[in-house]
Amino acid sequence: MTDTTTDPYAAAESSTTEGRVYTVTGQDWDSLVTGVAESDDNKVVVNMGPQHPSTHGVLRLILELEGETVTEARCGIGYLHTGIEKNMEFRSWTQGVTFCTRMDYLAPFHNEATYVFGVERLLDIEDDIPEKARLIRVMMLELNRISSHLVAIATGGMELGALTVMTIGFRERELVLDLFETITGLRMNHAYIRPGGVAQDLPQGALEDVREFSKLMRKRLPEYAALCNANPIFRARLEGVGHLDLAGCLALGLTGPVLRSTGYAWDLRRTQPYAGYEEFDFDVCTWDTADSYGRFRVRLDEMWESLRIVDQCVERLAGMEGEPVMVADKKIAWPSQLSIGSDGQGNSLDHIRHIMGESMEALIHHFKLVTEGFRVPPGQAYVPIESPRGELGAHVVSDGGTRPFRVHFRDPSFVNLQATSVMAEGGQVADVIVAIASIDPVMGGVDR
Amino acid sequence: MAEEGKDEKGLEAHDPSHEDAQRTGEAVAVRHGMFGVRGTGDTSGYGGLVRTVQMPGAARAPYGPGAGPGWFDEVAGALDSAGRAAGVEQPVQYVVVHRGEITFHVRREDVAALARVLRDDEGLRFEVLSSLSGVHYPDETGAELHVAYHLLSMTHNRRIRLEVTCPDADPHVPSVAATYPTADWHERETWDFFGIVFDGHPGLTRIEMPDDWPGHPQRKDYPLGGIPVEYKGATVPPPDERRSYS
């Protein structure tokens, strides 16, 4: 209407002590180009993000450019910090699972598992977990690894412009999420792995669904290989980009596919087995190029190995119908089993009958566990696991109370993201995206 | 608060050379009562109960794992000799073995030198610093802030934990970023959340919280925050004001 309205999104330029600052908002590239052309300074600092589709969530990159070459790259994180660790100190040990599952939202079961393993170690019940619960956990962890790697490959492909890779990646991920929904009731944020076991038994037909999925994936996975493995454009964009050798990985603490792409077969499932991984037959996948292409191939190969583990779990679980999925200790085991009633999901009527009509002790345990929770002996534990992105661990500290005294998550995305500078500096701007995609950071895990 | 526990906690008692020292841990809190009720509202009969919370105490050699001597003892021996060779007078203050994990408690002024030894010594070779984080024990007078280092040796396939303390009044710990570059962000995070200053860090700034944030949120004296929520006539208090059973 009048000239009193100002458009906050309009292109702008201003002078600061550091030089001229341009705010580019779209369709105003010319003003920047002419501005830079007039200037005698070849150095441009580009602020990329936090809202940028290629940065996997809210990651801010500060790039110093000379022409197309990146001379310095720095990360700004913290935009997704939600205080999960602090919140967990104010809930019971069991409720903690509900919080930590939300951290690395592409690998929720891994977050739950590493926390629960720590709690179980402090409770000294690691050897008492029923075999069925153990197998269900491994099955879910491996299905989760597949869904996470699918997203890594899908988003990585999208950032290169390989949209088919993106659409088929999300197509297959949806199948895994359907399995999660069948088994846990939720597509994300499951809070399924609990101290002592898992939240509920497998529903009828779940194993059959997993079997079907595994069969289908064995047909679908070759599609990724056919689309990408030998594709000259794909290879040209990935090969030699984001190079980081073994020494660099160790110094910066990088683990997971990035470490294995240097040819070092370090996989905690094999080197420091947890949850009974030593009983499974699978190979640790490596590549020897230490670049983005190697990481892509490692992820692709790992999905095959995960399918092998899932198949072995299904085979063993098939004969275990009706076996317990929670530790036998009534002072720790979450008392109720959920079931579907005429009015939706809730406590099973059998359980209600048991606590209200049959057993005073069962009622007391139910009441105490639900309101107060169990106590965990004082001490600290750290049980790292191999998440899709590398070593994920929870430093769990107890003061003997009903709440965690302190839980700190060593998130692999947080640590791996430190390699951004090393991987990106000296390369082209376009390769920064490829390098970061090859780390596959999930900001929910980085910021917690 | 924890006077009784404090007496038992003196560092001398943890000296590994005192073979018969009592196996008590650091007293981190004292609990009263049973159900989180304070004052005259407590009709449970447990109101007079007083319990000291003690962390697992110092272990005596052999450390294990298991009953006999094992790799824990190898690492302890190697750390002791290599640490002394690097000029650290008494590298390990005391050792805690709990639930199959070993923790070496060291003096904060030695941590940078010991990190270098742990990484480079052939018998130790802890190439990777997995994790570094803080814990705040407000009741542990003179050692309120702890820093825990989780080290991983890929060569020997071993994990250990290193722990240092510093008083709240002087929250300084030497940085290990020169030895383990990965400590960069971990130390920034620990500074951000606990206010522990890592001397020698290349650029100790906040990492998760905004630059101008007041306070250090993971400390126990920092409130969680939140507002009461009304639901169907009843009011649910924020989580940090609800009854704590601990």
XYZ file of C-alpha atoms in Angstrom:
694
model
C 0.000 0.000 0.000
C 2.327 2.709 1.198
C 6.066 2.706 1.525
C 5.855 2.330 5.310
C 5.612 -1.473 4.990
C 8.971 -3.152 4.860
C 9.486 -6.596 3.500
C 11.659 -8.529 5.942
C 12.477 -11.060 3.247
C 13.629 -8.558 0.688
C 17.184 -8.723 -0.537
C 19.342 -6.440 1.503
C 22.886 -5.359 1.806
C 24.611 -3.541 4.590
C 28.093 -2.598 5.617
C 29.798 -3.948 8.708
C 33.302 -3.756 10.060
C 33.889 -7.212 8.561
C 32.857 -6.093 5.089
C 29.701 -5.988 3.072
C 26.898 -8.330 4.084
C 24.387 -9.579 1.512
C 21.185 -11.345 2.424
C 20.171 -13.507 -0.477
C 16.569 -14.635 -0.451
C 15.924 -15.764 -4.003
C 15.667 -14.102 -7.418
C 18.152 -11.506 -6.284
C 21.342 -13.264 -7.294
C 22.287 -10.420 -9.641
C 22.704 -7.885 -6.870
C 25.114 -10.239 -5.103
C 27.064 -11.065 -8.233
C 27.529 -7.449 -9.228
C 28.385 -6.565 -5.649
C 31.057 -9.221 -5.418
C 32.395 -8.433 -8.879
C 32.913 -4.824 -7.912
C 34.700 -5.753 -4.726
C 38.418 -6.509 -4.878
C 38.107 -9.105 -2.109
C 37.947 -12.646 -3.444
C 36.919 -14.082 -0.110
C 33.232 -14.662 0.512
C 31.785 -16.044 3.724
C 28.593 -17.951 3.100
C 26.245 -18.795 5.885
C 24.479 -21.974 4.870
C 21.580 -22.993 7.030
C 20.277 -23.570 9.634
C 17.257 -23.966 7.364
C 18.714 -25.528 4.281
C 17.391 -28.671 2.670
C 20.829 -30.161 2.181
C 21.990 -29.979 5.755
C 19.952 -32.844 7.177
C 17.885 -30.813 9.579
C 18.955 -27.655 11.333
C 22.674 -27.611 10.800
C 24.377 -24.320 10.159
C 27.484 -24.263 8.039
C 29.769 -21.273 7.837
C 31.832 -21.541 4.692
C 34.656 -19.276 3.670
C 34.982 -19.376 -0.086
C 37.487 -18.296 -2.652
C 35.597 -18.684 -5.853
C 34.143 -22.172 -5.717
C 36.769 -23.481 -3.323
C 36.069 -23.837 0.363
C 38.957 -22.525 2.411
C 37.338 -22.880 5.811
C 34.245 -24.732 6.960
C 32.742 -24.580 10.422
C 29.568 -26.036 11.907
C 27.077 -24.319 14.137
C 24.888 -26.732 16.037
C 22.439 -26.529 18.904
C 19.341 -25.511 16.962
C 17.565 -28.714 17.949
C 18.693 -28.909 21.567
C 15.714 -30.018 23.613
C 17.298 -30.887 26.958
C 16.510 -34.593 26.779
C 19.342 -35.503 29.132
C 18.135 -32.979 31.704
C 14.529 -34.105 31.386
C 15.482 -37.718 32.007
C 16.777 -36.754 35.448
C 13.225 -35.905 36.453
C 11.489 -39.103 35.364
C 11.683 -42.706 36.424
C 14.201 -45.075 34.879
C 11.494 -46.615 32.699
C 10.141 -43.251 31.563
C 13.649 -42.330 30.461
C 13.204 -44.596 27.446
C 10.371 -42.379 26.229
C 12.737 -39.425 26.110
C 15.867 -40.922 24.635
C 14.006 -42.628 21.804
C 13.422 -39.138 20.392
C 17.081 -38.164 20.121
C 18.389 -39.742 16.939
C 14.984 -40.065 15.333
C 16.236 -42.271 12.523
C 17.573 -44.867 14.951
C 15.147 -44.784 17.897
C 15.681 -48.406 18.892
C 19.410 -47.864 19.154
C 18.928 -44.923 21.507
C 16.623 -46.998 23.665
C 18.906 -49.996 23.597
C 22.106 -48.303 24.706
C 20.327 -46.592 27.588
C 18.535 -49.757 28.639
C 21.749 -51.796 28.491
C 23.363 -49.301 30.849
C 20.456 -49.482 33.283
C 20.455 -53.269 33.145
C 24.165 -53.380 33.838
C 23.697 -51.231 36.943
C 20.793 -53.430 38.026
C 23.044 -56.440 37.395
C 20.329 -58.224 35.423
C 22.165 -58.446 32.115
C 22.183 -62.241 32.251
C 18.537 -62.483 33.312
C 16.974 -60.949 30.223
C 14.762 -63.611 28.584
C 16.074 -64.937 25.316
C 12.951 -63.923 23.466
C 13.330 -60.301 24.546
C 16.962 -60.402 23.446
C 16.063 -61.730 20.008
C 13.254 -59.227 19.523
C 15.686 -56.459 20.433
C 18.266 -57.634 17.905
C 15.593 -57.985 15.241
C 14.311 -54.460 15.851
C 17.824 -53.020 15.964
C 18.671 -54.558 12.617
C 15.385 -53.526 10.985
C 16.137 -50.062 12.289
C 19.605 -50.167 10.775
C 18.029 -50.935 7.404
C 15.521 -48.078 7.677
C 18.226 -45.654 8.785
C 20.619 -46.598 5.994
C 17.749 -46.272 3.533
C 17.231 -42.677 4.616
C 20.951 -42.010 4.477
C 21.101 -43.261 0.907
C 17.807 -41.614 -0.058
C 18.644 -38.145 1.232
C 22.195 -38.474 -0.010
C 20.864 -39.255 -3.453
C 18.396 -36.403 -3.330
C 21.182 -33.957 -2.589
C 22.955 -35.074 -5.738
C 19.783 -34.690 -7.739
C 19.261 -38.445 -7.950
C 15.582 -38.250 -7.128
C 14.807 -41.856 -7.974
C 17.178 -42.978 -5.261
C 15.263 -40.764 -2.876
C 11.826 -42.048 -3.823
C 12.752 -45.720 -3.728
C 14.642 -45.220 -0.471
C 11.615 -43.772 1.242
C 9.391 -46.392 -0.374
C 11.322 -49.191 1.310
C 11.692 -47.302 4.581
C 7.932 -47.069 4.742
C 7.778 -50.873 4.752
C 10.096 -50.997 7.772
C 8.040 -48.366 9.561
C 4.944 -50.479 8.920
C 6.687 -53.357 10.662
C 7.549 -51.087 13.585
C 3.935 -50.024 13.766
C 2.746 -53.617 13.773
C 5.116 -54.625 16.542
C 5.335 -51.542 18.775
C 2.212 -49.615 17.836
C 4.186 -46.599 16.630
C 6.138 -45.639 13.549
C 8.603 -43.544 15.532
C 9.322 -42.777 19.201
C 8.505 -46.332 20.183
C 9.728 -46.574 23.796
C 9.656 -50.299 23.100
C 12.912 -51.550 24.581
C 12.492 -51.193 28.344
C 14.745 -52.005 31.283
C 14.232 -55.752 31.745
C 12.943 -56.620 28.302
C 10.588 -55.146 25.749
C 7.257 -53.384 26.234
C 5.093 -56.094 24.737
C 5.173 -59.409 22.992
C 5.090 -59.740 19.211
C 1.540 -59.521 17.903
C 0.093 -62.341 15.853
C 1.396 -62.460 12.335
C 4.304 -60.090 12.983
C 6.957 -62.675 12.192
C 5.189 -63.506 8.965
C 5.263 -59.806 8.030
C 8.965 -59.585 8.768
C 9.604 -62.657 6.646
C 7.675 -61.121 3.755
C 9.605 -57.893 4.118
C 12.920 -59.693 4.094
C 11.949 -61.553 0.948
C 10.852 -58.329 -0.752
C 13.996 -56.443 0.305
C 16.169 -59.097 -1.287
C 14.493 -58.204 -4.561
C 14.569 -54.451 -3.992
C 18.110 -53.944 -2.713
C 19.687 -54.845 -6.071
C 17.781 -51.877 -7.517
C 19.951 -49.503 -5.502
C 23.064 -51.222 -6.727
C 21.824 -51.100 -10.302
C 20.955 -47.399 -10.054
C 24.085 -46.223 -8.312
C 27.033 -48.553 -8.076
C 28.345 -48.096 -11.578
C 26.474 -44.925 -12.495
C 29.171 -42.585 -13.869
C 27.505 -39.381 -12.627
C 26.914 -40.831 -9.190
C 30.463 -42.079 -8.956
C 31.930 -38.836 -10.224
C 30.119 -36.904 -7.531
C 31.100 -39.282 -4.713
C 34.513 -40.691 -5.452
C 37.365 -38.969 -3.687
C 34.978 -36.558 -1.961
C 35.026 -36.174 1.821
C 38.241 -38.162 2.116
C 39.249 -39.075 5.660
C 41.798 -41.762 6.365
C 42.058 -44.092 9.343
C 44.364 -41.845 11.376
C 41.966 -38.949 10.883
C 39.038 -41.083 11.948
C 40.732 -42.202 15.162
C 41.906 -38.700 16.080
C 38.460 -37.242 15.549
C 36.706 -40.245 17.086
C 34.775 -41.183 13.964
C 33.125 -44.583 13.950
C 30.541 -46.443 11.923
C 30.453 -46.508 8.122
C 32.950 -43.626 7.932
C 35.550 -45.656 9.829
C 34.758 -48.845 7.952
C 35.113 -47.050 4.608
C 38.832 -46.763 5.414
C 39.081 -50.545 5.358
C 39.212 -51.044 9.122
C 36.664 -53.690 10.152
C 35.655 -52.126 13.464
C 32.066 -52.986 14.289
C 31.024 -53.210 17.929
C 28.569 -55.974 17.100
C 31.606 -58.093 16.294
C 34.421 -56.619 18.396
C 32.516 -56.028 21.634
C 29.282 -57.993 21.224
C 26.193 -57.021 23.196
C 22.655 -58.443 23.271
C 23.949 -61.775 22.004
C 25.318 -60.604 18.637
C 28.079 -63.184 18.952
C 25.466 -65.878 18.200
C 24.644 -64.460 14.787
C 26.259 -65.127 11.471
C 27.081 -61.912 9.613
C 30.010 -60.125 8.018
C 31.461 -56.734 8.833
C 31.382 -54.644 5.658
C 34.326 -52.485 4.700
C 35.542 -50.503 1.705
C 39.025 -49.221 1.051
C 38.576 -45.816 -0.551
C 37.926 -43.741 2.608
C 35.569 -41.473 0.632
C 31.861 -40.809 0.215
C 31.487 -43.548 -2.365
C 32.992 -46.087 0.023
C 30.579 -45.031 2.758
C 27.667 -45.444 0.385
C 28.812 -48.954 -0.512
C 29.368 -49.874 3.132
C 25.802 -48.826 3.948
C 24.438 -50.747 1.001
C 26.314 -53.891 2.008
C 25.321 -53.530 5.652
C 21.649 -53.689 4.734
C 22.244 -57.138 3.279
C 23.990 -58.242 6.462
C 21.159 -56.802 8.570
C 18.698 -58.845 6.527
C 20.734 -61.952 7.301
C 20.551 -61.208 11.018
C 16.827 -60.447 10.825
C 16.223 -63.789 9.107
C 18.135 -65.618 11.830
C 16.101 -63.806 14.504
C 12.820 -64.689 12.825
C 13.847 -68.309 12.541
C 14.662 -68.518 16.237
C 11.648 -66.483 17.344
C 9.251 -68.684 15.399
C 9.423 -71.436 17.988
C 9.149 -69.171 21.028
C 5.487 -68.292 21.109
C 4.238 -67.464 24.585
C 7.676 -67.167 26.165
C 8.304 -64.169 28.458
C 9.616 -60.886 27.070
C 10.292 -59.295 30.458
C 12.721 -60.192 33.205
C 11.206 -62.459 35.859
C 12.067 -60.175 38.806
C 8.696 -58.692 39.807
C 10.421 -55.741 41.446
C 11.771 -54.574 38.103
C 9.484 -55.974 35.417
C 6.850 -53.561 34.177
C 3.713 -55.291 35.386
C 1.080 -54.773 32.780
C 0.634 -56.178 29.328
C -1.244 -54.109 26.812
C -4.070 -55.529 24.784
C -6.672 -54.277 22.373
C -10.112 -53.968 23.906
C -13.414 -52.843 22.432
C -12.510 -49.246 23.345
C -8.942 -49.265 22.073
C -5.577 -50.209 23.500
C -5.177 -50.500 27.247
C -4.210 -52.754 30.117
C -5.243 -56.310 29.425
C -8.352 -57.418 31.280
C -6.538 -60.505 32.521
C -4.017 -58.281 34.245
C -6.722 -56.094 35.789
C -8.486 -59.199 37.071
C -5.227 -60.494 38.502
C -4.319 -57.363 40.440
C -7.842 -56.428 41.541
C -9.211 -59.847 42.396
C -6.463 -62.379 42.843
C -3.176 -61.077 44.170
C -2.538 -58.333 46.694
C 1.204 -58.510 45.984
C 0.639 -58.038 42.282
C -1.412 -54.931 43.015
C 1.308 -53.544 45.281
C 3.989 -54.191 42.681
C 1.913 -52.610 39.974
C 1.242 -49.539 42.103
C 4.826 -49.139 43.293
C 6.383 -49.654 39.883
C 4.033 -47.322 38.065
C 4.088 -44.448 40.558
C 7.528 -44.746 42.075
C 9.540 -46.985 39.739
C 12.385 -49.229 40.762
C 15.631 -48.238 42.403
C 18.928 -48.721 40.638
C 22.054 -49.338 42.751
C 24.571 -46.461 42.802
C 27.295 -46.531 40.196
C 27.958 -45.696 36.586
C 27.888 -47.716 33.397
C 28.689 -47.173 29.739
C 27.488 -49.795 27.267
C 28.153 -48.615 23.709
C 26.445 -50.196 20.731
C 26.911 -50.006 16.977
C 24.220 -47.652 15.760
C 23.783 -47.055 12.008
C 26.043 -44.028 12.383
C 28.690 -45.494 14.667
C 29.356 -45.891 18.348
C 26.347 -44.827 20.358
C 26.729 -45.020 24.117
C 24.958 -43.849 27.226
C 26.934 -42.906 30.310
C 24.345 -43.776 32.933
C 24.941 -42.614 36.503
C 22.738 -43.682 39.391
C 22.676 -42.455 42.952
C 20.543 -45.355 44.056
C 17.305 -43.532 43.409
C 14.254 -44.061 41.268
C 15.459 -41.566 38.691
C 18.633 -41.363 36.629
C 21.149 -39.105 38.364
C 22.747 -38.266 35.042
C 22.559 -39.758 31.582
C 24.867 -38.551 28.865
C 24.598 -39.849 25.349
C 27.657 -40.166 23.208
C 25.934 -39.663 19.926
C 27.892 -40.669 16.827
C 26.403 -37.830 14.748
C 27.719 -35.293 17.249
C 31.236 -36.686 17.106
C 31.300 -37.429 13.389
C 30.142 -33.957 12.478
C 33.438 -32.619 13.823
C 35.040 -33.984 10.678
C 33.173 -31.478 8.502
C 36.113 -29.082 8.378
C 38.625 -31.775 7.474
C 36.395 -33.277 4.832
C 35.178 -30.051 3.236
C 38.135 -27.653 3.264
C 40.033 -27.476 0.024
C 37.125 -28.894 -1.949
C 34.304 -27.384 -3.932
C 31.155 -25.943 -2.380
C 29.045 -28.614 -4.025
C 31.190 -31.300 -2.431
C 30.484 -29.995 1.064
C 26.976 -31.350 0.692
C 28.235 -34.727 -0.464
C 30.755 -34.936 2.374
C 28.149 -34.141 5.019
C 25.677 -36.543 3.464
C 28.320 -39.254 3.724
C 28.613 -38.632 7.479
C 24.820 -38.927 7.664
C 24.328 -36.713 10.721
C 20.946 -36.616 12.416
C 20.542 -33.332 14.221
C 18.152 -34.753 16.786
C 21.050 -36.880 17.961
C 23.660 -34.145 17.642
C 21.778 -31.636 19.772
C 19.754 -33.924 22.023
C 25.723 -32.455 54.262
C 27.419 -35.797 54.131
C 29.875 -35.402 57.001
C 29.926 -39.073 57.976
C 30.475 -40.253 54.456
C 33.044 -37.564 53.887
C 35.319 -38.896 56.609
C 35.422 -42.241 54.922
C 35.994 -40.661 51.567
C 39.436 -39.176 52.253
C 41.794 -39.912 49.428
C 44.280 -41.718 51.692
C 41.692 -44.390 52.346
C 41.573 -45.077 48.624
C 45.322 -45.340 48.203
C 45.909 -48.730 46.559
C 48.938 -49.193 48.828
C 46.578 -49.440 51.821
C 45.598 -52.968 51.019
C 43.137 -53.231 53.877
C 41.445 -49.930 53.307
C 37.732 -50.069 53.752
C 35.830 -50.530 50.494
C 33.633 -47.494 50.644
C 32.834 -45.127 47.871
C 32.255 -41.442 47.666
C 29.191 -40.337 49.572
C 27.208 -38.332 47.081
C 24.027 -37.633 49.035
C 22.078 -38.306 52.204
C 18.460 -39.401 52.009
C 15.802 -38.906 54.655
C 12.511 -40.765 54.873
C 11.173 -43.118 52.315
C 8.435 -41.828 50.049
C 9.480 -38.339 49.164
C 7.236 -36.751 51.799
C 8.722 -34.020 53.976
C 7.640 -32.618 57.339
C 4.519 -33.537 59.267
C 2.784 -34.967 56.212
C 4.821 -38.129 56.529
C 2.709 -40.662 58.387
C 4.552 -43.637 56.965
C 6.728 -44.203 60.011
C 9.822 -44.059 57.827
C 10.352 -40.333 58.372
C 13.381 -40.826 60.599
C 15.234 -43.013 58.148
C 18.631 -41.600 57.151
C 20.686 -43.241 54.462
C 23.972 -42.179 52.960
C 24.276 -42.747 49.243
C 27.684 -44.159 48.458
C 29.159 -44.781 45.064
C 31.055 -48.050 44.541
C 34.286 -47.938 46.485
C 37.951 -48.357 45.673
C 39.017 -51.792 44.535
C 42.100 -53.673 45.627
C 44.421 -55.512 43.280
C 43.945 -57.875 41.539
C 41.340 -55.885 39.670
C 40.256 -58.538 37.197
C 38.053 -58.752 35.275
C 36.844 -61.744 37.217
C 38.468 -63.120 40.328
C 42.129 -63.234 39.357
C 44.413 -60.719 37.698
C 43.386 -59.757 34.181
C 43.813 -56.948 31.727
C 42.560 -54.404 34.281
C 45.758 -55.077 36.190
C 47.841 -54.833 33.010
C 46.385 -51.424 32.225
C 46.745 -50.243 35.827
C 50.378 -51.348 35.898
C 51.198 -49.839 32.516
C 49.466 -46.585 33.376
C 51.326 -46.368 36.658
C 54.780 -46.983 35.212
C 54.284 -44.975 32.022
C 52.673 -42.148 33.976
C 55.617 -41.994 36.366
C 58.021 -42.039 33.445
C 56.157 -39.044 32.045
C 56.730 -37.181 35.302
C 53.429 -37.737 37.058
C 54.132 -38.447 40.707
C 51.173 -40.669 41.495
C 49.276 -41.290 38.284
C 46.329 -43.223 39.719
C 44.688 -42.037 42.914
C 42.426 -45.034 43.231
C 40.652 -47.560 41.080
C 36.989 -48.503 41.079
C 35.850 -51.768 39.542
C 32.098 -52.015 39.289
C 29.874 -54.155 37.079
C 32.781 -55.191 34.923
C 33.924 -51.637 34.176
C 37.096 -50.058 35.488
C 37.425 -46.413 36.474
C 40.747 -44.738 37.179
C 40.435 -41.708 39.396
C 43.253 -39.302 38.653
C 44.182 -35.806 39.769
C 42.936 -33.126 37.452
C 46.367 -31.545 36.998
C 47.664 -34.853 35.620
C 44.909 -35.552 33.134
C 46.509 -33.946 30.077
C 49.825 -35.747 30.624
C 48.086 -39.040 31.326
C 45.928 -38.726 28.215
C 49.085 -38.494 26.126
C 50.531 -41.534 27.896
C 47.306 -43.500 27.483
C 47.228 -42.812 23.782
C 50.890 -43.356 22.970
C 52.189 -46.046 25.326
C 52.447 -49.395 23.581
C 50.837 -51.332 26.400
C 47.945 -48.879 26.667
C 47.172 -47.567 23.155
C 43.829 -45.960 23.897
C 43.582 -44.361 20.479
C 40.018 -43.148 20.713
C 38.349 -40.895 23.206
C 34.816 -42.217 22.915
C 33.112 -39.787 25.174
C 33.789 -37.007 27.615
C 31.122 -35.563 29.848
C 30.432 -34.027 33.197
C 28.476 -35.023 36.275
C 27.458 -32.616 39.018
C 27.389 -33.944 42.586
C 26.263 -30.901 44.583
C 26.690 -32.650 47.950
C 30.264 -33.697 47.418
C 31.960 -30.711 48.995
C 35.248 -29.787 47.352
C 34.698 -32.112 44.385
C 31.290 -31.095 43.096
C 32.098 -31.405 39.436
C 33.327 -34.608 37.853
C 34.539 -35.203 34.324
C 34.356 -38.751 32.975
C 36.508 -39.778 29.994
C 35.573 -42.982 28.204
C 38.604 -44.309 26.404
C 38.709 -47.061 23.838
C 41.705 -49.065 22.716
C 41.008 -50.631 19.340
C 44.438 -52.272 19.355
C 43.734 -54.243 22.524
C 39.936 -54.085 22.341
C 39.611 -52.569 25.797
C 37.603 -49.807 27.405
C 38.419 -47.815 30.519
C 36.986 -44.783 32.226
C 39.039 -41.931 33.607
C 37.502 -39.646 36.181
C 38.667 -36.318 37.560
C 36.997 -33.936 39.964
C 37.185 -30.234 40.532
C 35.595 -27.994 43.139
C 32.745 -25.731 42.129
C 34.750 -22.744 43.359
C 37.600 -23.494 40.957
C 36.061 -25.298 37.981
C 39.214 -25.784 35.940
C 40.391 -28.980 34.247
C 43.191 -29.155 31.677
C 42.009 -29.820 28.137
C 42.911 -33.082 26.417
C 42.103 -31.676 22.970
C 45.805 -31.565 22.094
C 45.968 -35.343 22.447
C 42.459 -36.224 21.338
C 41.166 -33.671 18.793
C 37.717 -35.213 19.194
C 37.591 -33.730 22.692
C 37.045 -30.314 21.111
C 33.249 -30.476 20.942
C 32.908 -32.705 24.002
C 34.729 -30.154 26.151
C 32.706 -27.310 24.713
C 29.557 -29.229 25.567
C 30.748 -29.919 29.108
C 31.600 -26.234 29.550
C 28.208 -25.310 28.173
C 26.271 -27.653 30.439
C 28.361 -27.652 33.642
C 30.547 -24.554 33.537
C 33.758 -26.550 33.699
C 36.597 -24.563 32.137
C 38.979 -26.696 30.097
C 42.295 -24.870 30.213
C 44.168 -25.030 26.930
C 41.106 -25.667 24.793
C 41.480 -23.899 21.428
C 38.125 -22.130 21.606
C 35.937 -22.865 24.567
C 32.550 -21.453 23.599
C 29.023 -22.660 24.098
C 27.935 -25.298 21.638
C 24.345 -26.367 22.344
C 22.937 -23.319 24.138
C 22.839 -19.832 22.587
C 25.997 -17.776 23.108
C 24.306 -15.369 25.503
C 22.609 -18.023 27.628
C 22.899 -17.455 31.380
C 23.856 -20.435 33.525
C 24.824 -24.004 32.833
C 21.708 -26.141 32.421
C 22.882 -29.634 33.385
C 23.960 -28.572 36.856
C 21.759 -29.851 39.643
C 21.126 -26.314 40.935
C 19.710 -25.277 37.557
C 15.948 -25.780 37.509
C 14.308 -27.840 34.815
C 11.597 -25.252 34.329
C 8.061 -25.796 33.204
C 4.613 -24.592 34.078
C 1.704 -26.190 35.930
C -0.849 -27.693 33.588
C -4.537 -27.679 34.352
C -6.492 -30.689 33.259
C -10.143 -31.330 34.088
C -10.054 -29.152 37.186
C -6.864 -30.628 38.629
C -3.449 -29.016 38.322
C -0.427 -31.050 37.399
C 2.780 -29.417 38.635
C 5.853 -29.233 36.378
C 8.094 -32.323 36.530
C 10.735 -30.849 38.831
C 8.115 -29.952 41.431
C 6.434 -33.332 41.533
C 7.105 -35.751 44.344
C 10.470 -37.410 44.088
C 10.714 -40.882 45.531
C 14.489 -40.967 45.428
